[in-house]
Short mmCIF file of C-alpha atoms in Angstrom, two decimals:
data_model
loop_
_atom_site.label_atom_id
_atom_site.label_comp_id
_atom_site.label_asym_id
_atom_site.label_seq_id
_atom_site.Cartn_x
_atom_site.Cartn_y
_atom_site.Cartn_z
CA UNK A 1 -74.26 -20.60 73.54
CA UNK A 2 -75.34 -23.80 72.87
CA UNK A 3 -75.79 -23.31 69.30
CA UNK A 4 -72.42 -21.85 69.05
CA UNK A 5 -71.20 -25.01 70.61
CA UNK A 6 -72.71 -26.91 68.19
CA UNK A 7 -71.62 -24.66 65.20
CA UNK A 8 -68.21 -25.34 66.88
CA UNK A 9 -68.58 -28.76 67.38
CA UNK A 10 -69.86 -28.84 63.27
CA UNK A 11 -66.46 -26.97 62.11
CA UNK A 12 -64.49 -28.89 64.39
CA UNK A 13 -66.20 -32.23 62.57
CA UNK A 14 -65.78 -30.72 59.29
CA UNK A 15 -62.14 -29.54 59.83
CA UNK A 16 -61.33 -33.21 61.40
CA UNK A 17 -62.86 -34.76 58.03
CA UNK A 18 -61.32 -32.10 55.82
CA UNK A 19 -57.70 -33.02 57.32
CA UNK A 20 -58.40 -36.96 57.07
CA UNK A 21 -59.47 -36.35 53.60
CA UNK A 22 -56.53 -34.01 52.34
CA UNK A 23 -54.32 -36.83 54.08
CA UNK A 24 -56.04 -39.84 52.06
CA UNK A 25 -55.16 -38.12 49.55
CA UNK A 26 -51.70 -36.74 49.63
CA UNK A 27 -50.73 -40.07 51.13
CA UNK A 28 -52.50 -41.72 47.58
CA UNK A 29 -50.88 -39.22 45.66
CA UNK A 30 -47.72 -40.14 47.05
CA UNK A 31 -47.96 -44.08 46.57
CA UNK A 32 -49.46 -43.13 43.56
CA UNK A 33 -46.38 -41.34 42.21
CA UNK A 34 -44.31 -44.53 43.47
CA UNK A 35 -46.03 -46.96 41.61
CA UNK A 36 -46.10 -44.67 39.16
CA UNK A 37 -42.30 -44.69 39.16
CA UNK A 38 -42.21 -48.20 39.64
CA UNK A 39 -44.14 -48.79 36.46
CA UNK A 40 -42.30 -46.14 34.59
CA UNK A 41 -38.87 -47.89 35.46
CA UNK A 42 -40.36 -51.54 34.36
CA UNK A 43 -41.09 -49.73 31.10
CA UNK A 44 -38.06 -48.54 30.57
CA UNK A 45 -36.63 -51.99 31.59
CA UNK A 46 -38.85 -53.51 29.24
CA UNK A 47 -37.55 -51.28 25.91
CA UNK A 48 -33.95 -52.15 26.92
CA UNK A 49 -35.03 -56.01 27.13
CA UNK A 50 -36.54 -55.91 23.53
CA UNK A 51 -33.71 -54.23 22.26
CA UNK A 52 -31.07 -56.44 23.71
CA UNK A 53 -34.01 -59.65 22.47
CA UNK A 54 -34.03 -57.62 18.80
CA UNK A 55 -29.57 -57.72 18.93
CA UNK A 56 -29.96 -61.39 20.21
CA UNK A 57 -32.10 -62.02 17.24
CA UNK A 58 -30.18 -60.37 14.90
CA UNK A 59 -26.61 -61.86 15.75
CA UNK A 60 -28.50 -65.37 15.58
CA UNK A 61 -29.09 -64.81 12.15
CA UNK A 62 -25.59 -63.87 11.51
CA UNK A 63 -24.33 -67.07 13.35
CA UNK A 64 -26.49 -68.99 11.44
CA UNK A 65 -25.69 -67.84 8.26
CA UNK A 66 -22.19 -68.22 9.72
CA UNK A 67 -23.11 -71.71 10.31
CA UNK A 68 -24.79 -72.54 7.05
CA UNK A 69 -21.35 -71.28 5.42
CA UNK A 70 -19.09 -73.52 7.55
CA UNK A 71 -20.98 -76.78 6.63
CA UNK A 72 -20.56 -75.54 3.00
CA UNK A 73 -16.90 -75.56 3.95
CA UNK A 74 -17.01 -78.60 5.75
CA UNK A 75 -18.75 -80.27 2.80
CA UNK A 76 -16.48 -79.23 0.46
CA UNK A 77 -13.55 -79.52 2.24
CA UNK A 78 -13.51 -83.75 1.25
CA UNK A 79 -12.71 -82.60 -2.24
CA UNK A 80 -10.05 -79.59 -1.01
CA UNK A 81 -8.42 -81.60 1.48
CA UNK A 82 -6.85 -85.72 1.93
CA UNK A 83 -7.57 -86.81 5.87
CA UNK A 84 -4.04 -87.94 6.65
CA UNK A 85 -1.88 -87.66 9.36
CA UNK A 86 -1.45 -84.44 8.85
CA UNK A 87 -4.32 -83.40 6.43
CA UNK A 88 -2.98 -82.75 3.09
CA UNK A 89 -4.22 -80.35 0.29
CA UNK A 90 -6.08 -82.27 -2.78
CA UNK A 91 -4.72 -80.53 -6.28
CA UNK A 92 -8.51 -79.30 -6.25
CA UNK A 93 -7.73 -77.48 -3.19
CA UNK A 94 -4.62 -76.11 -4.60
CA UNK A 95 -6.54 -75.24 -7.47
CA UNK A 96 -8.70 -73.50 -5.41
CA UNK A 97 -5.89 -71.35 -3.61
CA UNK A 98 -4.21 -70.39 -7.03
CA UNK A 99 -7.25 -69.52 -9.05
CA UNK A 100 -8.57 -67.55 -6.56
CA UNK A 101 -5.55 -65.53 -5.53
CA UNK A 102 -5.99 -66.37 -2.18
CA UNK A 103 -2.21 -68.20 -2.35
CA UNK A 104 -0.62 -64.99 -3.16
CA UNK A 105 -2.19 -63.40 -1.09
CA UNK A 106 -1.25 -65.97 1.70
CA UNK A 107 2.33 -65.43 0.81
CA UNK A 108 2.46 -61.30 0.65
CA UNK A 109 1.24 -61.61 4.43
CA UNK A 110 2.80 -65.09 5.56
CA UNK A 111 5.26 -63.65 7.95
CA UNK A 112 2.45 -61.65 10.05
CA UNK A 113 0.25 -65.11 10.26
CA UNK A 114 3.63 -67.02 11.32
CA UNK A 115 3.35 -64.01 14.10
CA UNK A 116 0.22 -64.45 14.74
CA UNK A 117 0.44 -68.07 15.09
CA UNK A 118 3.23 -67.97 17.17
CA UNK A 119 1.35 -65.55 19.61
CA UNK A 120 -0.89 -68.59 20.32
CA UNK A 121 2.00 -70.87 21.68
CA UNK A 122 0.91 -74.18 19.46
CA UNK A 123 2.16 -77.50 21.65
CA UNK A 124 2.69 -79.92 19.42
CA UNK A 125 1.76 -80.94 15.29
CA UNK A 126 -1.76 -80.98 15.95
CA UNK A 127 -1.84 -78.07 17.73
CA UNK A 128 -0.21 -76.03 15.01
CA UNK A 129 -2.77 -77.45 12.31
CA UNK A 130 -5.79 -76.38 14.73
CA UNK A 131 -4.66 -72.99 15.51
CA UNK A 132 -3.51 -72.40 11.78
CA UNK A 133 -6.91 -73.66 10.43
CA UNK A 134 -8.62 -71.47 13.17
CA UNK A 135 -6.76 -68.23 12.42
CA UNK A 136 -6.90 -68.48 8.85
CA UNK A 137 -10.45 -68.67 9.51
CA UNK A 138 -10.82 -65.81 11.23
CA UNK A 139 -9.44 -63.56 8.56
CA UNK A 140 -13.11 -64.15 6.95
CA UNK A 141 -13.19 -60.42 6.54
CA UNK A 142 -9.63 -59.27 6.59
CA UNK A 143 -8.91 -56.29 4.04
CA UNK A 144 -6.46 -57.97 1.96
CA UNK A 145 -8.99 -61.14 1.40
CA UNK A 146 -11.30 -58.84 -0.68
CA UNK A 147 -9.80 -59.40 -3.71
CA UNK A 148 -11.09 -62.51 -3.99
CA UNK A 149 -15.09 -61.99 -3.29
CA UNK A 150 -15.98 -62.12 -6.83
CA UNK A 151 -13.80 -65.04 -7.69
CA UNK A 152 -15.51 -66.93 -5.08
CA UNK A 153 -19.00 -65.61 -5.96
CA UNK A 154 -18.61 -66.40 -9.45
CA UNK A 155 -17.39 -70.02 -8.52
CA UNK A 156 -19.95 -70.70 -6.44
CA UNK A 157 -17.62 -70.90 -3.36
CA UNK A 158 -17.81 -68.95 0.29
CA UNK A 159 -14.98 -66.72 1.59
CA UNK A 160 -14.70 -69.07 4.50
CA UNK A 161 -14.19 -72.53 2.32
CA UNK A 162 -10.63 -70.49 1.00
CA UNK A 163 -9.51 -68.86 3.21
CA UNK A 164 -9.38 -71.88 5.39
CA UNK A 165 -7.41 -73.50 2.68
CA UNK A 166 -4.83 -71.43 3.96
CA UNK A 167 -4.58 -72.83 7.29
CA UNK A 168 -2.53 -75.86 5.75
CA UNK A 169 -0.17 -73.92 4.21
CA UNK A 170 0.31 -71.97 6.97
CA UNK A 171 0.80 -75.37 9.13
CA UNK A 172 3.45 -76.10 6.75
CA UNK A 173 5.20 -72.53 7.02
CA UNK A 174 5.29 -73.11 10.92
CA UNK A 175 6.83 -76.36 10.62
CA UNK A 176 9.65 -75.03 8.20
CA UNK A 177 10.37 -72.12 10.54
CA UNK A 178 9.84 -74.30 14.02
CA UNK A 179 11.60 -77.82 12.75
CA UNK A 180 11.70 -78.41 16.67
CA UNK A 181 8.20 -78.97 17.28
CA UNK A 182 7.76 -81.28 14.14
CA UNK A 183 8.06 -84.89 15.50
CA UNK A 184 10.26 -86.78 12.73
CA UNK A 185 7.96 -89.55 12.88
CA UNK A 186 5.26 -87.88 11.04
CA UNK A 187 5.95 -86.06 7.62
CA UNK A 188 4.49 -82.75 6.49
#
């Protein structure tokens, strides 16, 4: 009897470790599988992070070529336009507009930019000028622009530095169509 009390006592002891042992290890199985998923999710974090870093990268470039080709303009836009009150065209920046095209274009599609402009409720004189300059601007890569890509390429000009050119004209088209906002003080 004794010896099946210790043989007893020995599976008992054995049984007792087997169970602490299967539980050490389902429970490290189990914390395991949640750092597991843990690290799994930070991965997956971490690809979305460098492809949003790789489209941060990428649109920098654009905005600084953007950049680059509105100091062009900016240079250039001493010999296109006169600083007076309000900025006038230069003949070199009516040049500009004619050779190019980009004048006849402006004036197939004047009515929709008077629209336009109009949808942006300009205040005053200076108002108008901004928010013509700025949606000319913006037509950097309108359809009907495209016609004059080579023209600029081969005159060693940027799509931006003419179409801008536009904005003045457009100021003036405003003005002639909304003689209630000019102030008779200044002349146009």
């Amino acid at each position: 009897m004794e010896l099946r009390r210790k043989y007893m006592d020995w599976i008992t002891l054995v049984i007792s470790v087997l169970i602490s042992v299967l539980g050490a290890v389902a429970t490290s199985f189990l914390t395991l599988g949640k750092y597991k998923e843990k690290v799994d999710r930070l991965e997956k974090d971490n690809a979305e992070y460098r492809q949003k870093l790789e489209q941060l990268g990428k649109d920098g470039e654009v905005m600084k070529e953007r950049v680059q080709n509105i100091q062009k303009a900016v240079d250039n836009l001493a010999n296109t336009a006169k600083a007076n009150s309000p900025i006038k065209l230069t003949d070199k920046g009516w040049e500009i507009l004619n050779d190019s095209g980009c004048y006849k274009i402006f004036e197939e599609n004047k009515d929709i930019y008077l629209k336009e402009l109009e949808e942006k409720a300009p205040r005053s004189q200076y108002d108008v000028q901004e928010k013509a300059y700025a949606l000319m601007s913006d037509k950097y890569n309108a359809p009907e622009f495209r016609p004059i890509e080579a023209w600029a390429f081969n005159h060693g000009k940027t799509m931006d530095e003419i179409i801008r050119l536009c904005g003045y004209p457009l100021r003036d088209y405003y003005f002639e169509k909304h003689p209630e906002i000019v102030n008779p003080k200044e002349q146009y």
